[in-house]
Amino acid sequence: MNDKIFLDSNIIIYTYSATELNKQQISRDIISNADSFISTQVLQEVCNILMRKLKLNYCSYNCSN
């Protein structure tokens, strides 16, 4: 399949899911194997969800402190 796929924020959020493992695997497969695109709006939505709802902190992954 050579379709171009626009990724919604839900697809990206499911890659972080610890409770929806089937959806997690499907979303990871889509991201890895598809000719996919993403908008800056979706990136902003994902950042907000990861920081507010999932309590992930950017600095805990990327800061040397």
PDB file of N, CA, C and O in Angstrom:
ATOM      1  N   MET A   1       0.843  -1.176   0.000  1.00  0.00           N
ATOM      2  CA  MET A   1       0.000   0.000   0.000  1.00  0.00           C
ATOM      3  C   MET A   1       0.887   1.237   0.000  1.00  0.00           C
ATOM      4  O   MET A   1       1.740   1.403   0.858  1.00  0.00           O
ATOM      5  N   ASN A   2       0.658   2.131  -0.940  1.00  0.00           N
ATOM      6  CA  ASN A   2       1.471   3.327  -1.077  1.00  0.00           C
ATOM      7  C   ASN A   2       0.688   4.597  -0.777  1.00  0.00           C
ATOM      8  O   ASN A   2       1.039   5.659  -1.263  1.00  0.00           O
ATOM      9  N   ASP A   3      -0.348   4.488   0.015  1.00  0.00           N
ATOM     10  CA  ASP A   3      -1.155   5.657   0.346  1.00  0.00           C
ATOM     11  C   ASP A   3      -0.394   6.583   1.279  1.00  0.00           C
ATOM     12  O   ASP A   3       0.368   6.151   2.138  1.00  0.00           O
ATOM     13  N   LYS A   4      -0.613   7.872   1.096  1.00  0.00           N
ATOM     14  CA  LYS A   4      -0.072   8.866   2.015  1.00  0.00           C
ATOM     15  C   LYS A   4      -1.066   9.014   3.160  1.00  0.00           C
ATOM     16  O   LYS A   4      -2.262   9.112   2.947  1.00  0.00           O
ATOM     17  N   ILE A   5      -0.542   9.014   4.376  1.00  0.00           N
ATOM     18  CA  ILE A   5      -1.404   9.034   5.556  1.00  0.00           C
ATOM     19  C   ILE A   5      -1.093  10.274   6.389  1.00  0.00           C
ATOM     20  O   ILE A   5       0.063  10.527   6.724  1.00  0.00           O
ATOM     21  N   PHE A   6      -2.150  11.017   6.727  1.00  0.00           N
ATOM     22  CA  PHE A   6      -2.013  12.150   7.628  1.00  0.00           C
ATOM     23  C   PHE A   6      -2.245  11.641   9.038  1.00  0.00           C
ATOM     24  O   PHE A   6      -3.280  11.056   9.343  1.00  0.00           O
ATOM     25  N   LEU A   7      -1.274  11.835   9.918  1.00  0.00           N
ATOM     26  CA  LEU A   7      -1.371  11.327  11.281  1.00  0.00           C
ATOM     27  C   LEU A   7      -2.125  12.296  12.173  1.00  0.00           C
ATOM     28  O   LEU A   7      -1.795  13.475  12.249  1.00  0.00           O
ATOM     29  N   ASP A   8      -3.120  11.776  12.852  1.00  0.00           N
ATOM     30  CA  ASP A   8      -3.867  12.531  13.842  1.00  0.00           C
ATOM     31  C   ASP A   8      -3.167  12.387  15.185  1.00  0.00           C
ATOM     32  O   ASP A   8      -2.403  11.444  15.402  1.00  0.00           O
ATOM     33  N   SER A   9      -3.435  13.288  16.105  1.00  0.00           N
ATOM     34  CA  SER A   9      -2.794  13.226  17.416  1.00  0.00           C
ATOM     35  C   SER A   9      -3.102  11.922  18.144  1.00  0.00           C
ATOM     36  O   SER A   9      -2.266  11.402  18.878  1.00  0.00           O
ATOM     37  N   ASN A  10      -4.290  11.353  17.944  1.00  0.00           N
ATOM     38  CA  ASN A  10      -4.647  10.104  18.624  1.00  0.00           C
ATOM     39  C   ASN A  10      -3.708   8.964  18.240  1.00  0.00           C
ATOM     40  O   ASN A  10      -3.361   8.141  19.092  1.00  0.00           O
ATOM     41  N   ILE A  11      -3.305   8.907  16.991  1.00  0.00           N
ATOM     42  CA  ILE A  11      -2.384   7.856  16.549  1.00  0.00           C
ATOM     43  C   ILE A  11      -1.069   7.964  17.306  1.00  0.00           C
ATOM     44  O   ILE A  11      -0.520   6.966  17.787  1.00  0.00           O
ATOM     45  N   ILE A  12      -0.577   9.162  17.447  1.00  0.00           N
ATOM     46  CA  ILE A  12       0.702   9.369  18.134  1.00  0.00           C
ATOM     47  C   ILE A  12       0.551   9.096  19.626  1.00  0.00           C
ATOM     48  O   ILE A  12       1.410   8.451  20.246  1.00  0.00           O
ATOM     49  N   ILE A  13      -0.543   9.533  20.233  1.00  0.00           N
ATOM     50  CA  ILE A  13      -0.769   9.320  21.662  1.00  0.00           C
ATOM     51  C   ILE A  13      -0.857   7.825  21.981  1.00  0.00           C
ATOM     52  O   ILE A  13      -0.341   7.375  23.002  1.00  0.00           O
ATOM     53  N   TYR A  14      -1.465   7.050  21.113  1.00  0.00           N
ATOM     54  CA  TYR A  14      -1.558   5.611  21.368  1.00  0.00           C
ATOM     55  C   TYR A  14      -0.187   4.936  21.411  1.00  0.00           C
ATOM     56  O   TYR A  14      -0.046   3.884  22.031  1.00  0.00           O
ATOM     57  N   THR A  15       0.818   5.520  20.809  1.00  0.00           N
ATOM     58  CA  THR A  15       2.152   4.914  20.904  1.00  0.00           C
ATOM     59  C   THR A  15       2.685   4.957  22.329  1.00  0.00           C
ATOM     60  O   THR A  15       3.580   4.189  22.676  1.00  0.00           O
ATOM     61  N   TYR A  16       2.129   5.820  23.166  1.00  0.00           N
ATOM     62  CA  TYR A  16       2.530   5.936  24.570  1.00  0.00           C
ATOM     63  C   TYR A  16       1.621   5.146  25.511  1.00  0.00           C
ATOM     64  O   TYR A  16       1.850   5.119  26.710  1.00  0.00           O
ATOM     65  N   SER A  17       0.603   4.517  24.986  1.00  0.00           N
ATOM     66  CA  SER A  17      -0.389   3.853  25.818  1.00  0.00           C
ATOM     67  C   SER A  17       0.181   2.620  26.517  1.00  0.00           C
ATOM     68  O   SER A  17       0.794   1.757  25.899  1.00  0.00           O
ATOM     69  N   ALA A  18      -0.067   2.555  27.818  1.00  0.00           N
ATOM     70  CA  ALA A  18       0.332   1.377  28.593  1.00  0.00           C
ATOM     71  C   ALA A  18      -0.854   0.448  28.815  1.00  0.00           C
ATOM     72  O   ALA A  18      -0.678  -0.689  29.237  1.00  0.00           O
ATOM     73  N   THR A  19      -2.057   0.922  28.511  1.00  0.00           N
ATOM     74  CA  THR A  19      -3.256   0.121  28.751  1.00  0.00           C
ATOM     75  C   THR A  19      -3.891  -0.406  27.468  1.00  0.00           C
ATOM     76  O   THR A  19      -4.592  -1.404  27.494  1.00  0.00           O
ATOM     77  N   GLU A  20      -3.657   0.255  26.359  1.00  0.00           N
ATOM     78  CA  GLU A  20      -4.221  -0.145  25.067  1.00  0.00           C
ATOM     79  C   GLU A  20      -3.104  -0.713  24.195  1.00  0.00           C
ATOM     80  O   GLU A  20      -2.702  -0.122  23.196  1.00  0.00           O
ATOM     81  N   LEU A  21      -2.611  -1.880  24.556  1.00  0.00           N
ATOM     82  CA  LEU A  21      -1.429  -2.427  23.881  1.00  0.00           C
ATOM     83  C   LEU A  21      -1.666  -2.765  22.418  1.00  0.00           C
ATOM     84  O   LEU A  21      -0.771  -2.604  21.589  1.00  0.00           O
ATOM     85  N   ASN A  22      -2.876  -3.215  22.085  1.00  0.00           N
ATOM     86  CA  ASN A  22      -3.189  -3.506  20.683  1.00  0.00           C
ATOM     87  C   ASN A  22      -3.155  -2.229  19.848  1.00  0.00           C
ATOM     88  O   ASN A  22      -2.554  -2.189  18.772  1.00  0.00           O
ATOM     89  N   LYS A  23      -3.775  -1.181  20.357  1.00  0.00           N
ATOM     90  CA  LYS A  23      -3.771   0.106  19.661  1.00  0.00           C
ATOM     91  C   LYS A  23      -2.370   0.693  19.619  1.00  0.00           C
ATOM     92  O   LYS A  23      -1.987   1.339  18.641  1.00  0.00           O
ATOM     93  N   GLN A  24      -1.596   0.467  20.670  1.00  0.00           N
ATOM     94  CA  GLN A  24      -0.214   0.933  20.698  1.00  0.00           C
ATOM     95  C   GLN A  24       0.582   0.306  19.549  1.00  0.00           C
ATOM     96  O   GLN A  24       1.282   0.993  18.816  1.00  0.00           O
ATOM     97  N   GLN A  25       0.450  -0.997  19.378  1.00  0.00           N
ATOM     98  CA  GLN A  25       1.195  -1.683  18.316  1.00  0.00           C
ATOM     99  C   GLN A  25       0.738  -1.241  16.928  1.00  0.00           C
ATOM    100  O   GLN A  25       1.561  -1.014  16.039  1.00  0.00           O
ATOM    101  N   ILE A  26      -0.559  -1.102  16.751  1.00  0.00           N
ATOM    102  CA  ILE A  26      -1.089  -0.656  15.456  1.00  0.00           C
ATOM    103  C   ILE A  26      -0.586   0.743  15.122  1.00  0.00           C
ATOM    104  O   ILE A  26      -0.153   1.001  13.995  1.00  0.00           O
ATOM    105  N   SER A  27      -0.627   1.645  16.091  1.00  0.00           N
ATOM    106  CA  SER A  27      -0.172   3.011  15.830  1.00  0.00           C
ATOM    107  C   SER A  27       1.326   3.047  15.521  1.00  0.00           C
ATOM    108  O   SER A  27       1.764   3.780  14.639  1.00  0.00           O
ATOM    109  N   ARG A  28       2.105   2.243  16.227  1.00  0.00           N
ATOM    110  CA  ARG A  28       3.542   2.187  15.935  1.00  0.00           C
ATOM    111  C   ARG A  28       3.810   1.629  14.546  1.00  0.00           C
ATOM    112  O   ARG A  28       4.708   2.107  13.846  1.00  0.00           O
ATOM    113  N   ASP A  29       3.031   0.640  14.135  1.00  0.00           N
ATOM    114  CA  ASP A  29       3.179   0.092  12.781  1.00  0.00           C
ATOM    115  C   ASP A  29       2.835   1.135  11.724  1.00  0.00           C
ATOM    116  O   ASP A  29       3.529   1.255  10.715  1.00  0.00           O
ATOM    117  N   ILE A  30       1.759   1.876  11.957  1.00  0.00           N
ATOM    118  CA  ILE A  30       1.351   2.915  11.000  1.00  0.00           C
ATOM    119  C   ILE A  30       2.451   3.960  10.859  1.00  0.00           C
ATOM    120  O   ILE A  30       2.831   4.335   9.755  1.00  0.00           O
ATOM    121  N   ILE A  31       2.975   4.419  11.982  1.00  0.00           N
ATOM    122  CA  ILE A  31       4.004   5.457  11.951  1.00  0.00           C
ATOM    123  C   ILE A  31       5.280   4.944  11.287  1.00  0.00           C
ATOM    124  O   ILE A  31       5.921   5.653  10.516  1.00  0.00           O
ATOM    125  N   SER A  32       5.625   3.710  11.547  1.00  0.00           N
ATOM    126  CA  SER A  32       6.874   3.151  11.027  1.00  0.00           C
ATOM    127  C   SER A  32       6.813   2.783   9.557  1.00  0.00           C
ATOM    128  O   SER A  32       7.806   2.909   8.839  1.00  0.00           O
ATOM    129  N   ASN A  33       5.659   2.322   9.109  1.00  0.00           N
ATOM    130  CA  ASN A  33       5.586   1.718   7.778  1.00  0.00           C
ATOM    131  C   ASN A  33       4.849   2.531   6.727  1.00  0.00           C
ATOM    132  O   ASN A  33       4.840   2.152   5.570  1.00  0.00           O
ATOM    133  N   ALA A  34       4.256   3.614   7.107  1.00  0.00           N
ATOM    134  CA  ALA A  34       3.445   4.383   6.158  1.00  0.00           C
ATOM    135  C   ALA A  34       4.192   5.621   5.674  1.00  0.00           C
ATOM    136  O   ALA A  34       5.092   6.121   6.341  1.00  0.00           O
ATOM    137  N   ASP A  35       3.773   6.077   4.516  1.00  0.00           N
ATOM    138  CA  ASP A  35       4.240   7.366   4.009  1.00  0.00           C
ATOM    139  C   ASP A  35       3.358   8.413   4.682  1.00  0.00           C
ATOM    140  O   ASP A  35       2.292   8.759   4.200  1.00  0.00           O
ATOM    141  N   SER A  36       3.780   8.852   5.875  1.00  0.00           N
ATOM    142  CA  SER A  36       2.902   9.653   6.713  1.00  0.00           C
ATOM    143  C   SER A  36       3.348  11.105   6.828  1.00  0.00           C
ATOM    144  O   SER A  36       4.514  11.431   6.625  1.00  0.00           O
ATOM    145  N   PHE A  37       2.381  11.936   7.173  1.00  0.00           N
ATOM    146  CA  PHE A  37       2.571  13.371   7.336  1.00  0.00           C
ATOM    147  C   PHE A  37       1.934  13.803   8.637  1.00  0.00           C
ATOM    148  O   PHE A  37       1.008  13.176   9.129  1.00  0.00           O
ATOM    149  N   ILE A  38       2.432  14.915   9.188  1.00  0.00           N
ATOM    150  CA  ILE A  38       1.898  15.452  10.428  1.00  0.00           C
ATOM    151  C   ILE A  38       1.958  16.980  10.364  1.00  0.00           C
ATOM    152  O   ILE A  38       2.870  17.546   9.765  1.00  0.00           O
ATOM    153  N   SER A  39       0.982  17.620  10.987  1.00  0.00           N
ATOM    154  CA  SER A  39       0.957  19.085  10.977  1.00  0.00           C
ATOM    155  C   SER A  39       1.528  19.632  12.283  1.00  0.00           C
ATOM    156  O   SER A  39       1.631  18.921  13.282  1.00  0.00           O
ATOM    157  N   THR A  40       1.866  20.899  12.264  1.00  0.00           N
ATOM    158  CA  THR A  40       2.357  21.531  13.490  1.00  0.00           C
ATOM    159  C   THR A  40       1.255  21.582  14.544  1.00  0.00           C
ATOM    160  O   THR A  40       1.536  21.500  15.734  1.00  0.00           O
ATOM    161  N   GLN A  41       0.008  21.702  14.141  1.00  0.00           N
ATOM    162  CA  GLN A  41      -1.098  21.707  15.091  1.00  0.00           C
ATOM    163  C   GLN A  41      -1.169  20.365  15.827  1.00  0.00           C
ATOM    164  O   GLN A  41      -1.358  20.326  17.049  1.00  0.00           O
ATOM    165  N   VAL A  42      -1.000  19.275  15.097  1.00  0.00           N
ATOM    166  CA  VAL A  42      -1.024  17.951  15.725  1.00  0.00           C
ATOM    167  C   VAL A  42       0.147  17.814  16.689  1.00  0.00           C
ATOM    168  O   VAL A  42      -0.005  17.288  17.788  1.00  0.00           O
ATOM    169  N   LEU A  43       1.309  18.307  16.314  1.00  0.00           N
ATOM    170  CA  LEU A  43       2.463  18.262  17.216  1.00  0.00           C
ATOM    171  C   LEU A  43       2.186  19.025  18.513  1.00  0.00           C
ATOM    172  O   LEU A  43       2.529  18.571  19.600  1.00  0.00           O
ATOM    173  N   GLN A  44       1.549  20.172  18.398  1.00  0.00           N
ATOM    174  CA  GLN A  44       1.203  20.952  19.588  1.00  0.00           C
ATOM    175  C   GLN A  44       0.198  20.208  20.460  1.00  0.00           C
ATOM    176  O   GLN A  44       0.321  20.190  21.682  1.00  0.00           O
ATOM    177  N   GLU A  45      -0.792  19.590  19.835  1.00  0.00           N
ATOM    178  CA  GLU A  45      -1.781  18.819  20.588  1.00  0.00           C
ATOM    179  C   GLU A  45      -1.106  17.667  21.337  1.00  0.00           C
ATOM    180  O   GLU A  45      -1.405  17.428  22.507  1.00  0.00           O
ATOM    181  N   VAL A  46      -0.210  16.968  20.671  1.00  0.00           N
ATOM    182  CA  VAL A  46       0.486  15.843  21.290  1.00  0.00           C
ATOM    183  C   VAL A  46       1.322  16.320  22.475  1.00  0.00           C
ATOM    184  O   VAL A  46       1.291  15.704  23.549  1.00  0.00           O
ATOM    185  N   CYS A  47       2.039  17.400  22.309  1.00  0.00           N
ATOM    186  CA  CYS A  47       2.843  17.938  23.414  1.00  0.00           C
ATOM    187  C   CYS A  47       1.970  18.294  24.611  1.00  0.00           C
ATOM    188  O   CYS A  47       2.307  17.980  25.753  1.00  0.00           O
ATOM    189  N   ASN A  48       0.856  18.941  24.359  1.00  0.00           N
ATOM    190  CA  ASN A  48      -0.050  19.316  25.445  1.00  0.00           C
ATOM    191  C   ASN A  48      -0.605  18.093  26.157  1.00  0.00           C
ATOM    192  O   ASN A  48      -0.665  18.052  27.385  1.00  0.00           O
ATOM    193  N   ILE A  49      -1.009  17.096  25.410  1.00  0.00           N
ATOM    194  CA  ILE A  49      -1.567  15.884  26.014  1.00  0.00           C
ATOM    195  C   ILE A  49      -0.504  15.148  26.815  1.00  0.00           C
ATOM    196  O   ILE A  49      -0.756  14.700  27.935  1.00  0.00           O
ATOM    197  N   LEU A  50       0.687  15.026  26.265  1.00  0.00           N
ATOM    198  CA  LEU A  50       1.751  14.308  26.962  1.00  0.00           C
ATOM    199  C   LEU A  50       2.139  15.017  28.257  1.00  0.00           C
ATOM    200  O   LEU A  50       2.397  14.373  29.271  1.00  0.00           O
ATOM    201  N   MET A  51       2.167  16.328  28.229  1.00  0.00           N
ATOM    202  CA  MET A  51       2.580  17.072  29.416  1.00  0.00           C
ATOM    203  C   MET A  51       1.460  17.186  30.442  1.00  0.00           C
ATOM    204  O   MET A  51       1.699  17.046  31.641  1.00  0.00           O
ATOM    205  N   ARG A  52       0.239  17.416  30.011  1.00  0.00           N
ATOM    206  CA  ARG A  52      -0.856  17.667  30.952  1.00  0.00           C
ATOM    207  C   ARG A  52      -1.542  16.393  31.432  1.00  0.00           C
ATOM    208  O   ARG A  52      -1.759  16.218  32.626  1.00  0.00           O
ATOM    209  N   LYS A  53      -1.906  15.527  30.508  1.00  0.00           N
ATOM    210  CA  LYS A  53      -2.668  14.341  30.901  1.00  0.00           C
ATOM    211  C   LYS A  53      -1.772  13.179  31.314  1.00  0.00           C
ATOM    212  O   LYS A  53      -2.082  12.457  32.249  1.00  0.00           O
ATOM    213  N   LEU A  54      -0.677  12.985  30.600  1.00  0.00           N
ATOM    214  CA  LEU A  54       0.201  11.861  30.910  1.00  0.00           C
ATOM    215  C   LEU A  54       1.355  12.247  31.820  1.00  0.00           C
ATOM    216  O   LEU A  54       2.158  11.413  32.195  1.00  0.00           O
ATOM    217  N   LYS A  55       1.438  13.533  32.139  1.00  0.00           N
ATOM    218  CA  LYS A  55       2.440  14.049  33.082  1.00  0.00           C
ATOM    219  C   LYS A  55       3.884  13.761  32.664  1.00  0.00           C
ATOM    220  O   LYS A  55       4.747  13.588  33.498  1.00  0.00           O
ATOM    221  N   LEU A  56       4.118  13.704  31.358  1.00  0.00           N
ATOM    222  CA  LEU A  56       5.488  13.541  30.878  1.00  0.00           C
ATOM    223  C   LEU A  56       6.162  14.906  30.839  1.00  0.00           C
ATOM    224  O   LEU A  56       5.554  15.904  30.489  1.00  0.00           O
ATOM    225  N   ASN A  57       7.416  14.938  31.184  1.00  0.00           N
ATOM    226  CA  ASN A  57       8.171  16.175  31.254  1.00  0.00           C
ATOM    227  C   ASN A  57       9.279  16.129  30.212  1.00  0.00           C
ATOM    228  O   ASN A  57      10.120  15.226  30.232  1.00  0.00           O
ATOM    229  N   TYR A  58       9.295  17.083  29.321  1.00  0.00           N
ATOM    230  CA  TYR A  58      10.310  17.134  28.263  1.00  0.00           C
ATOM    231  C   TYR A  58      11.709  17.121  28.846  1.00  0.00           C
ATOM    232  O   TYR A  58      12.585  16.401  28.389  1.00  0.00           O
ATOM    233  N   CYS A  59      11.930  17.874  29.888  1.00  0.00           N
ATOM    234  CA  CYS A  59      13.256  18.000  30.452  1.00  0.00           C
ATOM    235  C   CYS A  59      13.743  16.680  31.060  1.00  0.00           C
ATOM    236  O   CYS A  59      14.929  16.397  31.050  1.00  0.00           O
ATOM    237  N   SER A  60      12.872  15.864  31.557  1.00  0.00           N
ATOM    238  CA  SER A  60      13.292  14.598  32.152  1.00  0.00           C
ATOM    239  C   SER A  60      13.887  13.657  31.110  1.00  0.00           C
ATOM    240  O   SER A  60      14.631  12.740  31.458  1.00  0.00           O
ATOM    241  N   TYR A  61      13.616  13.894  29.827  1.00  0.00           N
ATOM    242  CA  TYR A  61      14.176  13.060  28.765  1.00  0.00           C
ATOM    243  C   TYR A  61      15.348  13.684  28.041  1.00  0.00           C
ATOM    244  O   TYR A  61      16.174  12.994  27.489  1.00  0.00           O
ATOM    245  N   ASN A  62      15.427  15.019  28.048  1.00  0.00           N
ATOM    246  CA  ASN A  62      16.401  15.684  27.199  1.00  0.00           C
ATOM    247  C   ASN A  62      17.361  16.624  27.902  1.00  0.00           C
ATOM    248  O   ASN A  62      18.248  17.163  27.269  1.00  0.00           O
ATOM    249  N   CYS A  63      17.197  16.862  29.165  1.00  0.00           N
ATOM    250  CA  CYS A  63      18.089  17.779  29.882  1.00  0.00           C
ATOM    251  C   CYS A  63      19.188  16.988  30.590  1.00  0.00           C
ATOM    252  O   CYS A  63      18.946  15.894  31.082  1.00  0.00           O
ATOM    253  N   SER A  64      20.333  17.573  30.636  1.00  0.00           N
ATOM    254  CA  SER A  64      21.453  16.879  31.284  1.00  0.00           C
ATOM    255  C   SER A  64      21.485  17.100  32.798  1.00  0.00           C
ATOM    256  O   SER A  64      22.295  16.513  33.488  1.00  0.00           O
ATOM    257  N   ASN A  65      20.631  17.959  33.320  1.00  0.00           N
ATOM    258  CA  ASN A  65      20.600  18.251  34.776  1.00  0.00           C
ATOM    259  C   ASN A  65      19.909  17.152  35.538  1.00  0.00           C
ATOM    260  O   ASN A  65      18.955  16.644  35.305  1.00  0.00           O
TER     261      ASN A  65
END
